[in-house]
CSV table of C-alpha atoms in Angstrom, one decimal:
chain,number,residue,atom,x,y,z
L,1,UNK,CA,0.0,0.0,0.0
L,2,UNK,CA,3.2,2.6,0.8
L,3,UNK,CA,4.6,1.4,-2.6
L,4,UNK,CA,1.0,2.2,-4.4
L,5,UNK,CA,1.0,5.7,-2.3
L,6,UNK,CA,4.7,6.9,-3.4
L,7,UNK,CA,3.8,5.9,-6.8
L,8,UNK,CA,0.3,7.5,-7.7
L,9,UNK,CA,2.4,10.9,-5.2
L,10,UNK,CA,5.2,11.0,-7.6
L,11,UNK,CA,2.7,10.4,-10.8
L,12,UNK,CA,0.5,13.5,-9.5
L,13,UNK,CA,4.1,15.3,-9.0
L,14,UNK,CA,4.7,14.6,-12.8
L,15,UNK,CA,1.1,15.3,-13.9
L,16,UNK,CA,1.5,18.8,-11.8
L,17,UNK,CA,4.5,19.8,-14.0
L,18,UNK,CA,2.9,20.0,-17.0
L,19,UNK,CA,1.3,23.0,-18.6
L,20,UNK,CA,-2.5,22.0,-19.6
L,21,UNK,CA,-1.6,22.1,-23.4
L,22,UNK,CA,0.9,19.1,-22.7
L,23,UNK,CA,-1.7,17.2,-20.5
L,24,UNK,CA,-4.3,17.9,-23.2
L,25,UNK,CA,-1.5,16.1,-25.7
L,26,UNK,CA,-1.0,13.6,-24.1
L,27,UNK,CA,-4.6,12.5,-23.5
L,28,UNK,CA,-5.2,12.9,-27.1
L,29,UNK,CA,-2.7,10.5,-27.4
L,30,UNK,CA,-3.8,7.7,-24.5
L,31,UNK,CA,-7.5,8.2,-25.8
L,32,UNK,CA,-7.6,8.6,-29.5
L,33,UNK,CA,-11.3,7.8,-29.4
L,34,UNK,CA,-12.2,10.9,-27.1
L,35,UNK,CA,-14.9,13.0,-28.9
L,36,UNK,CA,-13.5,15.9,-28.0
L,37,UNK,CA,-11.6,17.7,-30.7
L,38,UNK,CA,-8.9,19.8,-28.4
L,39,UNK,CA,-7.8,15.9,-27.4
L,40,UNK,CA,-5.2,16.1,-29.9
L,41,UNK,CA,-3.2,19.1,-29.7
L,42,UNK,CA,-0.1,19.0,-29.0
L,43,UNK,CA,1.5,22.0,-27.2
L,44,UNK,CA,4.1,24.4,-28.8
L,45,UNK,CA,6.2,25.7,-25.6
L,46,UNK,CA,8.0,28.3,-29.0
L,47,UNK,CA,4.1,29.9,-29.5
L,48,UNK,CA,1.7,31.8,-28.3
L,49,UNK,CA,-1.0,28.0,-28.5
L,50,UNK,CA,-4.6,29.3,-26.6
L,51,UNK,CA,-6.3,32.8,-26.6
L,52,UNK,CA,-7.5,34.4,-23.3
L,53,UNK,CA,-11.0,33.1,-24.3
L,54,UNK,CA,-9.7,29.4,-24.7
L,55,UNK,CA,-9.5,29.6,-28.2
L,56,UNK,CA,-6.8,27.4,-30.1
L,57,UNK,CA,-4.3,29.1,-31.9
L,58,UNK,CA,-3.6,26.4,-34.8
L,59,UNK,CA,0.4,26.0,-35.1
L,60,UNK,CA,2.2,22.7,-37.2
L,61,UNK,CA,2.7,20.4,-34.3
L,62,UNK,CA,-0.6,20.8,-32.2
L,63,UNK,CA,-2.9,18.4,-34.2
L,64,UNK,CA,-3.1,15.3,-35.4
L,65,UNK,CA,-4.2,15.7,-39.1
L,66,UNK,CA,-6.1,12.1,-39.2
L,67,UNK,CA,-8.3,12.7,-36.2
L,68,UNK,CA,-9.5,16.0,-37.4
L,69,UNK,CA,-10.1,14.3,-41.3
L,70,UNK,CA,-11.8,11.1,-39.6
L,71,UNK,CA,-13.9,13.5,-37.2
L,72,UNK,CA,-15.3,16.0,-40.0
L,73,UNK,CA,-15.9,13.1,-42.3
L,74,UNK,CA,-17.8,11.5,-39.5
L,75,UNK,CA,-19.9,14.6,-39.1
L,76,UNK,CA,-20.2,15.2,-42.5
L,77,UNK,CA,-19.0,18.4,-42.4
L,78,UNK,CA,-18.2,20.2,-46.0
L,79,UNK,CA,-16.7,23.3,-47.3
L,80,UNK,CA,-18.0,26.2,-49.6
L,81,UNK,CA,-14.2,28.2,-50.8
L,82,UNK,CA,-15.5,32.2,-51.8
L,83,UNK,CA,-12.7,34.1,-54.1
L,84,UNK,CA,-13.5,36.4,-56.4
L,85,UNK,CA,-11.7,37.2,-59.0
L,86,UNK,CA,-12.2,40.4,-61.0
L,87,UNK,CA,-10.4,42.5,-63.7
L,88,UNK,CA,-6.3,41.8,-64.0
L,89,UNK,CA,-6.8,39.3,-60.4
L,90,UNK,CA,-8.5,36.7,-62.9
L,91,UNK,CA,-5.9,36.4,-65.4
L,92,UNK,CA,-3.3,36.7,-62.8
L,93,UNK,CA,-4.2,34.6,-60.0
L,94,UNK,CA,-7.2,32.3,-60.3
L,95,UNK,CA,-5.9,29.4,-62.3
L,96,UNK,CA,-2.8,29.0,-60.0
L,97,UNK,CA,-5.4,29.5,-56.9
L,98,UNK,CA,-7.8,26.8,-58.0
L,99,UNK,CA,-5.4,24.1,-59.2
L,100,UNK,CA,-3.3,24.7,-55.7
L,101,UNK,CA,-6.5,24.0,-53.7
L,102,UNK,CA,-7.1,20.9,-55.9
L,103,UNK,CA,-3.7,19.5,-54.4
L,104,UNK,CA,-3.8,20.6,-50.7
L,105,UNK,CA,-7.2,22.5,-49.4
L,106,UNK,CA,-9.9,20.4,-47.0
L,107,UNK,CA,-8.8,17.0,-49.5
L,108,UNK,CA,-10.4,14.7,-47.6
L,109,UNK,CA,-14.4,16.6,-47.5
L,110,UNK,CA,-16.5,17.2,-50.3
L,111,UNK,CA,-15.8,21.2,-51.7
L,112,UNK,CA,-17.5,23.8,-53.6
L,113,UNK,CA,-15.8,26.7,-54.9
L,114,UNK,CA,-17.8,29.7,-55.8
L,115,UNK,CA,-15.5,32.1,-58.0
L,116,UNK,CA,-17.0,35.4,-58.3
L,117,UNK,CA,-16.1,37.6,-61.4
L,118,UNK,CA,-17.2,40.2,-63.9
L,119,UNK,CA,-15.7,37.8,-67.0
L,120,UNK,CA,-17.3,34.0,-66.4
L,121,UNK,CA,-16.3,33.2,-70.3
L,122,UNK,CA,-12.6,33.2,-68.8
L,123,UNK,CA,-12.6,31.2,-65.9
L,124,UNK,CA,-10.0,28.5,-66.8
L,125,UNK,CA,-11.2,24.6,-66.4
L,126,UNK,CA,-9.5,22.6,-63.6
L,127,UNK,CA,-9.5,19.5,-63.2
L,128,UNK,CA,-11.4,19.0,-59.9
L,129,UNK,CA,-12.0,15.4,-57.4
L,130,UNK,CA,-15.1,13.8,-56.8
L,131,UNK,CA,-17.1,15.9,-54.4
L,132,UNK,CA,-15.7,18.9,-55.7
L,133,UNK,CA,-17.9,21.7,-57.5
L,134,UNK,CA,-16.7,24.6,-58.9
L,135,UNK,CA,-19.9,27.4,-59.6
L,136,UNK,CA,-19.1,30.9,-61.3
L,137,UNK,CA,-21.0,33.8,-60.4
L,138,UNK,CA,-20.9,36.8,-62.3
L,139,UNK,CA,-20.8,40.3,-60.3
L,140,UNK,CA,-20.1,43.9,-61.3
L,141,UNK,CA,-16.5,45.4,-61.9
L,142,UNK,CA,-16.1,48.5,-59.3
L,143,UNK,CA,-14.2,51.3,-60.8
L,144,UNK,CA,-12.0,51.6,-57.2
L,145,UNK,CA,-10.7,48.8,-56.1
L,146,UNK,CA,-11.4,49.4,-52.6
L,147,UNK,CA,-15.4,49.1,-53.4
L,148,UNK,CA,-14.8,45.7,-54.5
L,149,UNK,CA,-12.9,44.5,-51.4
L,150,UNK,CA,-15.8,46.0,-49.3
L,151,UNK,CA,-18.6,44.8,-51.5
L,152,UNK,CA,-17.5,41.2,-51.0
L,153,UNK,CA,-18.7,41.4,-47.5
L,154,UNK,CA,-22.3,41.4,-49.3
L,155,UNK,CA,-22.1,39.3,-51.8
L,156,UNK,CA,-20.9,36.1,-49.7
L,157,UNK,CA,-23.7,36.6,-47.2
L,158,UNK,CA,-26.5,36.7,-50.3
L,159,UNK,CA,-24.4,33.6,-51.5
L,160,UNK,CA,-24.9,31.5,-48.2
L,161,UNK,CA,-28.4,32.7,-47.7
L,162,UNK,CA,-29.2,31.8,-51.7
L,163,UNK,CA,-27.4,28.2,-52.1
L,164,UNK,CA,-24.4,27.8,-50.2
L,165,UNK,CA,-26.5,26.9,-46.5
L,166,UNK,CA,-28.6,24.4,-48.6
L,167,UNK,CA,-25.2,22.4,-49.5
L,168,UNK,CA,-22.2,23.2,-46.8
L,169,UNK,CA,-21.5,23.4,-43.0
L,170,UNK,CA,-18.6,25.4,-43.3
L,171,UNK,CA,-17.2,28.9,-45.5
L,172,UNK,CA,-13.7,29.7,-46.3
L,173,UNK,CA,-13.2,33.1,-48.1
L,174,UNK,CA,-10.5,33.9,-49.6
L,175,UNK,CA,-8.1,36.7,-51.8
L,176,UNK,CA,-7.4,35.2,-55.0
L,177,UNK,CA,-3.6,36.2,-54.9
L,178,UNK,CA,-2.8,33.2,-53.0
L,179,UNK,CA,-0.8,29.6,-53.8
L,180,UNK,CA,-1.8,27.0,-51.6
L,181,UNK,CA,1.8,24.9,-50.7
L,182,UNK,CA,0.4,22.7,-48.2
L,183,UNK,CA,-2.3,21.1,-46.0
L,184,UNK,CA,-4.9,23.1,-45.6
L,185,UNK,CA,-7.0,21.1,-44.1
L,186,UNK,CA,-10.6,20.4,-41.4
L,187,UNK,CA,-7.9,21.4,-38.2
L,188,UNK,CA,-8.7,24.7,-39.9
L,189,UNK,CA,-12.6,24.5,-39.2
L,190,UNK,CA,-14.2,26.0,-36.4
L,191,UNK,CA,-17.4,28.3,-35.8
L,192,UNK,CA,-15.8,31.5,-36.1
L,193,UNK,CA,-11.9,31.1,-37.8
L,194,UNK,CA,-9.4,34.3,-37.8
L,195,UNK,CA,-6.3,34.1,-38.9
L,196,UNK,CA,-3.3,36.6,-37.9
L,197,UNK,CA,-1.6,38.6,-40.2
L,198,UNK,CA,2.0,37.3,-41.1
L,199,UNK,CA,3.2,41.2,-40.7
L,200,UNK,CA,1.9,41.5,-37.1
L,201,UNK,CA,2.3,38.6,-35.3
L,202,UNK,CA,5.5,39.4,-34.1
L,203,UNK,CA,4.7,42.9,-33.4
L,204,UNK,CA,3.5,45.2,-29.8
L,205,UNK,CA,-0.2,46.1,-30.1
L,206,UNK,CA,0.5,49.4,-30.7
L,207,UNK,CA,1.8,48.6,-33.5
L,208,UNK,CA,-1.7,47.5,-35.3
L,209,UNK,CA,-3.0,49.2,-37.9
L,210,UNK,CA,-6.8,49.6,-36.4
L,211,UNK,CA,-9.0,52.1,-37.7
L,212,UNK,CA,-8.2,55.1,-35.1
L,213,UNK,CA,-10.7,57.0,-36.9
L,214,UNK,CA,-13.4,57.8,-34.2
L,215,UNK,CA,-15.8,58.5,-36.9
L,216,UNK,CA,-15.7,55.2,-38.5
L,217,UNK,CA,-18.0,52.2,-37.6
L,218,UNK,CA,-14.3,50.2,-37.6
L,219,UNK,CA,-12.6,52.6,-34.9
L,220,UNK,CA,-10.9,50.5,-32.5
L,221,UNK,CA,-8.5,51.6,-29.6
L,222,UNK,CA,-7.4,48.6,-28.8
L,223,UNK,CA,-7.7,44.4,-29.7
L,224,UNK,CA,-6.8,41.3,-29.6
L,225,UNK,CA,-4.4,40.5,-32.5
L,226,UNK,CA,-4.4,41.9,-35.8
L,227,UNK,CA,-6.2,39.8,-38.3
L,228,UNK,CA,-5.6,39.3,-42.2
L,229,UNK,CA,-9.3,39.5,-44.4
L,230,UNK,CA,-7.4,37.6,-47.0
L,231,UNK,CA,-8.5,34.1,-45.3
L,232,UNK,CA,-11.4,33.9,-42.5
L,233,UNK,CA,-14.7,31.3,-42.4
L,234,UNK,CA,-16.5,29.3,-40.0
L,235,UNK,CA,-19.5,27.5,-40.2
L,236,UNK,CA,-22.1,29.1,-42.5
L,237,UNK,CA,-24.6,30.5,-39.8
L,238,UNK,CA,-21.3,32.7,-38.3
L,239,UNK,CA,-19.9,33.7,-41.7
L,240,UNK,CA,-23.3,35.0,-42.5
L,241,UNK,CA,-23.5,36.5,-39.3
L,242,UNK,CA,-19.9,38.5,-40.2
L,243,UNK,CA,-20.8,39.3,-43.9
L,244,UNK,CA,-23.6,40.7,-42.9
L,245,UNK,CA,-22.2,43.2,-40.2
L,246,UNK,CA,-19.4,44.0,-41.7
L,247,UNK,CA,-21.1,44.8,-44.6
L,248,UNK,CA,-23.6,47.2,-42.5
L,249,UNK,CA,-20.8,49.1,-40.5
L,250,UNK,CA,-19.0,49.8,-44.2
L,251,UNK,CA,-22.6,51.1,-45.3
L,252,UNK,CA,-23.1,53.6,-42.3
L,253,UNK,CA,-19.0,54.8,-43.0
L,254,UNK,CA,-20.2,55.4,-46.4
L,255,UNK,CA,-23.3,56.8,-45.5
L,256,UNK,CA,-20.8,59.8,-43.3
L,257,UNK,CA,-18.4,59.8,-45.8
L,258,UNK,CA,-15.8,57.6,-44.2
L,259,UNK,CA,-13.9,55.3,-45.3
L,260,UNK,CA,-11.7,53.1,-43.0
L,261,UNK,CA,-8.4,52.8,-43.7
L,262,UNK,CA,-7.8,49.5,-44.2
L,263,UNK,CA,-11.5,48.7,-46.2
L,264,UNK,CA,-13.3,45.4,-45.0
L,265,UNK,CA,-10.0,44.3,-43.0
L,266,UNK,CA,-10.7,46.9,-41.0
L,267,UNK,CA,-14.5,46.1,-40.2
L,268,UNK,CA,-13.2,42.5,-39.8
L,269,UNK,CA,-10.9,43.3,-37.2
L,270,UNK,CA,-13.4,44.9,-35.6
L,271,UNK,CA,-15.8,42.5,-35.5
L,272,UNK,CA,-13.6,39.6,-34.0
L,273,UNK,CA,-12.8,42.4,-31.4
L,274,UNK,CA,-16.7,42.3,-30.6
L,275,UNK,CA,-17.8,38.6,-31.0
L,276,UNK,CA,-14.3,36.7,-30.0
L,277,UNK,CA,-13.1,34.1,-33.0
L,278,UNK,CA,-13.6,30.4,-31.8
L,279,UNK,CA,-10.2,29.7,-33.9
L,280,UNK,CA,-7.4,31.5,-34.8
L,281,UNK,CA,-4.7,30.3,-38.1
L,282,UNK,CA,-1.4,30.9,-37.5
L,283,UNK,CA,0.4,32.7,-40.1
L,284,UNK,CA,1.8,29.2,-41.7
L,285,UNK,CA,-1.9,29.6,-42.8
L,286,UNK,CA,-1.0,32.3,-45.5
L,287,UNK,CA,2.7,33.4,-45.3
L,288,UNK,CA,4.8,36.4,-46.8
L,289,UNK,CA,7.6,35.0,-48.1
L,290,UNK,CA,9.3,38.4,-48.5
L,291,UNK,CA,9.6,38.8,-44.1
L,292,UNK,CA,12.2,35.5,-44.2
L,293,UNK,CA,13.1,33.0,-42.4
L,294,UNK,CA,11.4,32.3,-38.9
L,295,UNK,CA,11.7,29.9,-36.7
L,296,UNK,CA,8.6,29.7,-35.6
L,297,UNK,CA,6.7,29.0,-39.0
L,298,UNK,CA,7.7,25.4,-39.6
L,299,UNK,CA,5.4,24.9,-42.8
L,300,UNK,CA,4.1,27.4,-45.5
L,301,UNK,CA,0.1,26.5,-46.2
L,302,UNK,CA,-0.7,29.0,-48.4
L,303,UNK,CA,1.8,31.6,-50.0
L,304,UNK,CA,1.1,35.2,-51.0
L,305,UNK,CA,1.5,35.4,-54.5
L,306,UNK,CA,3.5,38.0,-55.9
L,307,UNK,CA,1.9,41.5,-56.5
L,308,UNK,CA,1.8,44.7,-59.0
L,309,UNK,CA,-0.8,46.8,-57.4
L,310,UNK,CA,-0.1,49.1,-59.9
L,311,UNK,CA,-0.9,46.7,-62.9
L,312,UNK,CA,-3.0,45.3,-61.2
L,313,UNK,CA,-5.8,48.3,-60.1
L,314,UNK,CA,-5.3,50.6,-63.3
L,315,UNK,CA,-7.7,49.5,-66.2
């Protein structure tokens, strides 16, 4: 009985030692069969791993990639991708975009893309899986730029309300000017998903580039992290929910004549300031390759693809 005492003292010593991300590993990895999700994440003692509002922070090394494919197929979860693609960005970007996801985005769930553009006749054919749809949806060519970035926001929630609730559980948006390098794949799902911007990360708070417009429906004094609009999604109820506010803060700005300063991104940051993401990407989850080398970012998932703004946004 003292032998059985010392032992279970010096196991609760051990167990005592641990952070909670560690102990949550490691129970992932005793029970594989657990229902719950966080089970098998693995901590990363380099990385900032769990929000003040428990939320994961999703890092390479924190998941094990089958229990997340075997869980969502389970559930039957599947995923609508929203780019859009208008003017110069089709040409440039969309062919290189689609074919990437083809090879590493949500493989093992059924997909639908919805591609967005003022010229359907050019979208370029692409080979796609079973359980992979690709729809085209024409929309109007802005003259600024900037109107289409912040129109999106309205297009994507008449989308899910129209079709896309009737098909998927889940919505990824993205920018078009992206490669996909790697798996990208249901770890990524959540109800509300934010990812950090690869130029902030690193950076003090006071650093962000908020809205500090006080006269703008996006002003923010303060937040949580500084999230990138080029990538965010969730199940379809939450992205509707986000569309749609976004969407009705960048109405009122217009509405006073103000516009923030860094468009939707800016209405986006504010709204994951307001209603708390469920899931954050790490910047692995769409990387700069221009900052370099760090030591923290172990894989590249999706790439930013290189950029003429100037090309691009002059007719």
């Amino acid at each position: 009985a003292e032998t059985n005492y010392t032992l279970l003292s010096l196991c609760l010593s051990l167990l005592g030692s641990f952070t909670p991300g560690v102990l949550s590993g490691i129970w992932g990895s005793v029970f594989p069969s657990s229902s719950k999700k966080s089970v098998c994440f693995r901590s990363r003692s380099d990385v900032q791993t769990c929000t003040s509002w428990n939320a994961p922070i999703i890092w390479e090394g924190m998941f094990n990639p089958g229990h997340y494919d075997q869980t969502h197929r389970s559930e039957g979860s599947s995923v609508a991708l929203t780019v859009f693609a208008v003017g110069r960005y089709l040409d440039a970007y969309l062919e290189a975009f689609l074919n990437s996801s083809e090879r590493h985005f949500m493989l093992s769930l059924p997909v639908s893309y919805y591609v967005f553009t003022d010229r359907p006749e050019k979208v370029p054919n692409v080979n796609l899986a079973p359980n992979r749809h690709l729809n085209v949806i024409k929309v109007e060519r802005h003259a600024r730029w900037q109107d289409i970035s912040m129109t999106r926001m309205k297009t994507i929630s008449d989308v899910i309300e129209a079709d896309i609730r009737h098909h998927s559980t889940h919505v990824f948006c993205f920018d078009v000017d992206q490669v996909f390098t790697g798996r990208f794949g249901p770890e990524a799902l959540g109800d509300t998903v934010a990812l950090l911007h690869a130029h902030y990360y690193h950076l003090p708070r006071k650093l962000f580039t908020y809205d500090r417009n006080p006269k703008s429906e996006a002003f923010m004094r303060t937040g949580d992290f500084y999230y990138h609009a080029a990538v965010f999604g969730g199940s379809w109820r939450s992205v509707k929910a986000l569309t749609e506010a976004c969407y009705k803060s960048i109405m009122e700005d217009k509405k006073n004549n103000v516009e923030a300063l860094w468009h939707d991104e800016s209405h986006l940051n504010k709204y994951f300031w307001l209603h708390k993401p469920s899931r954050i990407l790490s910047p692995e989850y769409c990387w700069d390759t221009s900052i370099g080398y760090r030591f923290d970012i172990r894989v590249h998932r999706l790439l930013w693809a290189p950029k003429d703004y100037y090309k691009l946004r002059t007719s």
